[in-house]
Every structure is written in C-alpha cells, then in structure tokens.
Amino acid sequence: QVQLVESGGGLVQAGGSLSLSCAASGGTFGTYDLGWYRQAPGKNREFVAAIDWSGRITHYIDAVKGRFTISRDNAKNEVYLRMNNLKPEDTAIYYCNSASGPPYNLLGSALKWGQGTQVTVSS
C-alpha cells in the first residue's frame, strides 16, 4: 500500500513562507486527485487544497486562497504545497492524501494517513 511521507514543516514568523512536500513510497499516486489537509491543536482535521491528476485544476479553501499554491510532479510521485504570507492560524500538522470533489472534505482521503509535518507560525 502507498505510504505517504510529508516533509518541509517548521517554525516561521507571521508573514513568512514554507514549502511542504509529500512523497509516495511503496506505490504511486496514479491518477488520484491529491490534496493537503491540516489539523490544528484541539480541532478536527480539515481539507486545505486539492489538485487534479493532470495538475491543471486546483481548489483551495477561502482561508488560504491567494497565499497557498498546490502542485504535483507525477514523475516523482510527489505533491507540494507552497505557503506564503503565513498567519498564526495556519499553525497545524499538515498531511497529504488523495482528494475527491467538489465538495472537498475528509471523505476524499482514500489513502493511509502519514505522520504529517508540523507547521508553526509565530505572531
């Protein structure tokens, strides 16, 4: 089964940027649409962004539109999330998984969850 390995998180000041990566091991993403999700302390995991298998169609929640960019490299079996102008409310563990929508929600996550990568934004 495909294993998801997220990386690239860290501690950054508000207004800063981070780039997250997610690699698939033990398999490929194939033609899955892919997404990024996050879980803030004390909150439920939520969908953040999605990209279709071709990489041409993307979708974002309103809270990150204009600041985050999702992309993928099918040859490398990787998906990325570039996060600019980070805000303290973006603090969360970020996960990648498959995605399906609209509507986009946790129901689209068909793969086994990885460990995620922690993003902390200080004010």
PDB file of C-alpha atoms in Angstrom:
ATOM      1  CA  GLN A   1       0.000   0.000   0.000  1.00  0.00           C
ATOM      2  CA  VAL A   2       1.150   3.521  -0.725  1.00  0.00           C
ATOM      3  CA  GLN A   3       2.834   5.229   2.206  1.00  0.00           C
ATOM      4  CA  LEU A   4       2.745   8.996   2.440  1.00  0.00           C
ATOM      5  CA  VAL A   5       5.731  10.907   3.769  1.00  0.00           C
ATOM      6  CA  GLU A   6       5.309  14.615   4.399  1.00  0.00           C
ATOM      7  CA  SER A   7       8.203  16.997   4.988  1.00  0.00           C
ATOM      8  CA  GLY A   8       9.147  20.662   4.973  1.00  0.00           C
ATOM      9  CA  GLY A   9       7.364  21.949   8.036  1.00  0.00           C
ATOM     10  CA  GLY A  10       8.949  24.170  10.631  1.00  0.00           C
ATOM     11  CA  LEU A  11       8.700  27.289  12.743  1.00  0.00           C
ATOM     12  CA  VAL A  12       8.261  30.579  10.904  1.00  0.00           C
ATOM     13  CA  GLN A  13       7.230  34.097  11.798  1.00  0.00           C
ATOM     14  CA  ALA A  14       3.952  35.533  10.577  1.00  0.00           C
ATOM     15  CA  GLY A  15       4.354  36.728   7.010  1.00  0.00           C
ATOM     16  CA  GLY A  16       6.946  34.087   6.238  1.00  0.00           C
ATOM     17  CA  SER A  17       6.875  31.193   3.801  1.00  0.00           C
ATOM     18  CA  LEU A  18       7.302  27.435   3.831  1.00  0.00           C
ATOM     19  CA  SER A  19       7.234  24.758   1.165  1.00  0.00           C
ATOM     20  CA  LEU A  20       5.847  21.338   2.030  1.00  0.00           C
ATOM     21  CA  SER A  21       6.466  18.137   0.119  1.00  0.00           C
ATOM     22  CA  CYS A  22       4.737  14.775   0.152  1.00  0.00           C
ATOM     23  CA  ALA A  23       6.228  11.677  -1.391  1.00  0.00           C
ATOM     24  CA  ALA A  24       4.598   8.345  -2.096  1.00  0.00           C
ATOM     25  CA  SER A  25       6.562   5.246  -1.280  1.00  0.00           C
ATOM     26  CA  GLY A  26       5.623   1.644  -1.937  1.00  0.00           C
ATOM     27  CA  GLY A  27       3.430   2.692  -4.827  1.00  0.00           C
ATOM     28  CA  THR A  28       2.348   5.593  -6.962  1.00  0.00           C
ATOM     29  CA  PHE A  29      -0.256   8.304  -6.818  1.00  0.00           C
ATOM     30  CA  GLY A  30      -1.512   7.097 -10.175  1.00  0.00           C
ATOM     31  CA  THR A  31      -4.455   9.148 -11.368  1.00  0.00           C
ATOM     32  CA  TYR A  32      -5.609  10.154  -7.912  1.00  0.00           C
ATOM     33  CA  ASP A  33      -6.508  13.773  -7.394  1.00  0.00           C
ATOM     34  CA  LEU A  34      -4.386  14.834  -4.437  1.00  0.00           C
ATOM     35  CA  GLY A  35      -4.932  17.136  -1.528  1.00  0.00           C
ATOM     36  CA  TRP A  36      -3.408  18.750   1.508  1.00  0.00           C
ATOM     37  CA  TYR A  37      -5.188  18.679   4.820  1.00  0.00           C
ATOM     38  CA  ARG A  38      -4.358  20.129   8.221  1.00  0.00           C
ATOM     39  CA  GLN A  39      -5.214  19.623  11.852  1.00  0.00           C
ATOM     40  CA  ALA A  40      -4.779  22.457  14.301  1.00  0.00           C
ATOM     41  CA  PRO A  41      -4.470  21.830  18.053  1.00  0.00           C
ATOM     42  CA  GLY A  42      -7.839  20.918  19.504  1.00  0.00           C
ATOM     43  CA  LYS A  43      -9.564  20.996  16.140  1.00  0.00           C
ATOM     44  CA  ASN A  44     -10.714  18.470  13.582  1.00  0.00           C
ATOM     45  CA  ARG A  45      -8.663  17.711  10.516  1.00  0.00           C
ATOM     46  CA  GLU A  46      -9.751  19.828   7.571  1.00  0.00           C
ATOM     47  CA  PHE A  47      -9.260  19.944   3.833  1.00  0.00           C
ATOM     48  CA  VAL A  48      -6.984  22.745   2.587  1.00  0.00           C
ATOM     49  CA  ALA A  49      -6.208  22.357  -1.112  1.00  0.00           C
ATOM     50  CA  ALA A  50      -6.565  19.894  -3.972  1.00  0.00           C
ATOM     51  CA  ILE A  51      -5.078  19.316  -7.402  1.00  0.00           C
ATOM     52  CA  ASP A  52      -6.370  17.069 -10.148  1.00  0.00           C
ATOM     53  CA  TRP A  53      -4.282  14.276 -11.625  1.00  0.00           C
ATOM     54  CA  SER A  54      -3.181  16.409 -14.583  1.00  0.00           C
ATOM     55  CA  GLY A  55      -2.026  19.251 -12.360  1.00  0.00           C
ATOM     56  CA  ARG A  56      -4.130  21.775 -14.248  1.00  0.00           C
ATOM     57  CA  ILE A  57      -7.082  22.181 -11.881  1.00  0.00           C
ATOM     58  CA  THR A  58      -6.694  23.314  -8.300  1.00  0.00           C
ATOM     59  CA  HIS A  59      -9.044  24.139  -5.458  1.00  0.00           C
ATOM     60  CA  TYR A  60      -8.462  25.952  -2.175  1.00  0.00           C
ATOM     61  CA  ILE A  61     -10.400  26.805   0.916  1.00  0.00           C
ATOM     62  CA  ASP A  62     -11.121  30.505   1.214  1.00  0.00           C
ATOM     63  CA  ALA A  63      -8.770  30.893   4.184  1.00  0.00           C
ATOM     64  CA  VAL A  64      -5.685  30.126   2.057  1.00  0.00           C
ATOM     65  CA  LYS A  65      -6.666  31.406  -1.393  1.00  0.00           C
ATOM     66  CA  GLY A  66      -4.024  33.711  -2.804  1.00  0.00           C
ATOM     67  CA  ARG A  67      -1.448  32.559  -0.229  1.00  0.00           C
ATOM     68  CA  PHE A  68      -1.039  28.808  -0.809  1.00  0.00           C
ATOM     69  CA  THR A  69      -0.207  27.016  -4.062  1.00  0.00           C
ATOM     70  CA  ILE A  70      -0.560  23.284  -4.596  1.00  0.00           C
ATOM     71  CA  SER A  71       1.391  21.499  -7.313  1.00  0.00           C
ATOM     72  CA  ARG A  72       2.468  17.977  -8.197  1.00  0.00           C
ATOM     73  CA  ASP A  73       5.137  16.080 -10.084  1.00  0.00           C
ATOM     74  CA  ASN A  74       3.700  12.788 -11.284  1.00  0.00           C
ATOM     75  CA  ALA A  75       7.069  11.523 -12.499  1.00  0.00           C
ATOM     76  CA  LYS A  76       8.423  11.874  -8.954  1.00  0.00           C
ATOM     77  CA  ASN A  77       5.203  10.819  -7.228  1.00  0.00           C
ATOM     78  CA  GLU A  78       5.269  13.983  -5.175  1.00  0.00           C
ATOM     79  CA  VAL A  79       2.827  16.725  -4.283  1.00  0.00           C
ATOM     80  CA  TYR A  80       3.766  20.118  -2.900  1.00  0.00           C
ATOM     81  CA  LEU A  81       2.252  22.998  -1.003  1.00  0.00           C
ATOM     82  CA  ARG A  82       3.861  26.399  -1.175  1.00  0.00           C
ATOM     83  CA  MET A  83       2.651  28.602   1.655  1.00  0.00           C
ATOM     84  CA  ASN A  84       3.247  32.350   1.588  1.00  0.00           C
ATOM     85  CA  ASN A  85       2.219  35.113   3.974  1.00  0.00           C
ATOM     86  CA  LEU A  86       1.679  32.604   6.736  1.00  0.00           C
ATOM     87  CA  LYS A  87      -0.574  33.510   9.644  1.00  0.00           C
ATOM     88  CA  PRO A  88      -0.683  32.167  13.206  1.00  0.00           C
ATOM     89  CA  GLU A  89      -3.996  30.494  12.374  1.00  0.00           C
ATOM     90  CA  ASP A  90      -2.163  28.356   9.806  1.00  0.00           C
ATOM     91  CA  THR A  91      -0.421  26.568  12.671  1.00  0.00           C
ATOM     92  CA  ALA A  92      -1.254  22.874  12.325  1.00  0.00           C
ATOM     93  CA  ILE A  93       0.034  19.474  11.324  1.00  0.00           C
ATOM     94  CA  TYR A  94      -0.199  19.228   7.547  1.00  0.00           C
ATOM     95  CA  TYR A  95      -0.981  15.980   5.763  1.00  0.00           C
ATOM     96  CA  CYS A  96      -1.313  14.926   2.151  1.00  0.00           C
ATOM     97  CA  ASN A  97      -3.767  12.357   0.847  1.00  0.00           C
ATOM     98  CA  SER A  98      -5.985  11.733  -2.105  1.00  0.00           C
ATOM     99  CA  ALA A  99      -8.841  14.133  -2.707  1.00  0.00           C
ATOM    100  CA  SER A 100     -12.235  13.955  -4.340  1.00  0.00           C
ATOM    101  CA  GLY A 101     -14.688  16.718  -5.061  1.00  0.00           C
ATOM    102  CA  PRO A 102     -16.229  19.137  -5.161  1.00  0.00           C
ATOM    103  CA  PRO A 103     -17.281  19.206  -2.442  1.00  0.00           C
ATOM    104  CA  TYR A 104     -13.847  18.566  -0.939  1.00  0.00           C
ATOM    105  CA  ASN A 105     -13.693  17.124   2.555  1.00  0.00           C
ATOM    106  CA  LEU A 106     -12.118  14.307   4.524  1.00  0.00           C
ATOM    107  CA  LEU A 107     -14.238  11.760   2.679  1.00  0.00           C
ATOM    108  CA  GLY A 108     -11.909  12.167  -0.306  1.00  0.00           C
ATOM    109  CA  SER A 109      -8.935  10.842   1.627  1.00  0.00           C
ATOM    110  CA  ALA A 110      -8.639   7.233   0.460  1.00  0.00           C
ATOM    111  CA  LEU A 111      -5.012   6.514   1.365  1.00  0.00           C
ATOM    112  CA  LYS A 112      -3.497   5.654   4.717  1.00  0.00           C
ATOM    113  CA  TRP A 113      -2.514   8.827   6.528  1.00  0.00           C
ATOM    114  CA  GLY A 114       1.151   9.614   7.012  1.00  0.00           C
ATOM    115  CA  GLN A 115       2.712  11.256  10.050  1.00  0.00           C
ATOM    116  CA  GLY A 116       2.251  14.753   8.722  1.00  0.00           C
ATOM    117  CA  THR A 117       4.578  17.694   9.106  1.00  0.00           C
ATOM    118  CA  GLN A 118       4.235  20.369  11.783  1.00  0.00           C
ATOM    119  CA  VAL A 119       3.876  23.989  10.740  1.00  0.00           C
ATOM    120  CA  THR A 120       4.082  26.587  13.493  1.00  0.00           C
ATOM    121  CA  VAL A 121       3.582  30.274  12.767  1.00  0.00           C
ATOM    122  CA  SER A 122       4.529  32.718  15.485  1.00  0.00           C
ATOM    123  CA  SER A 123       2.969  36.149  15.761  1.00  0.00           C
TER     124      SER A 123
END
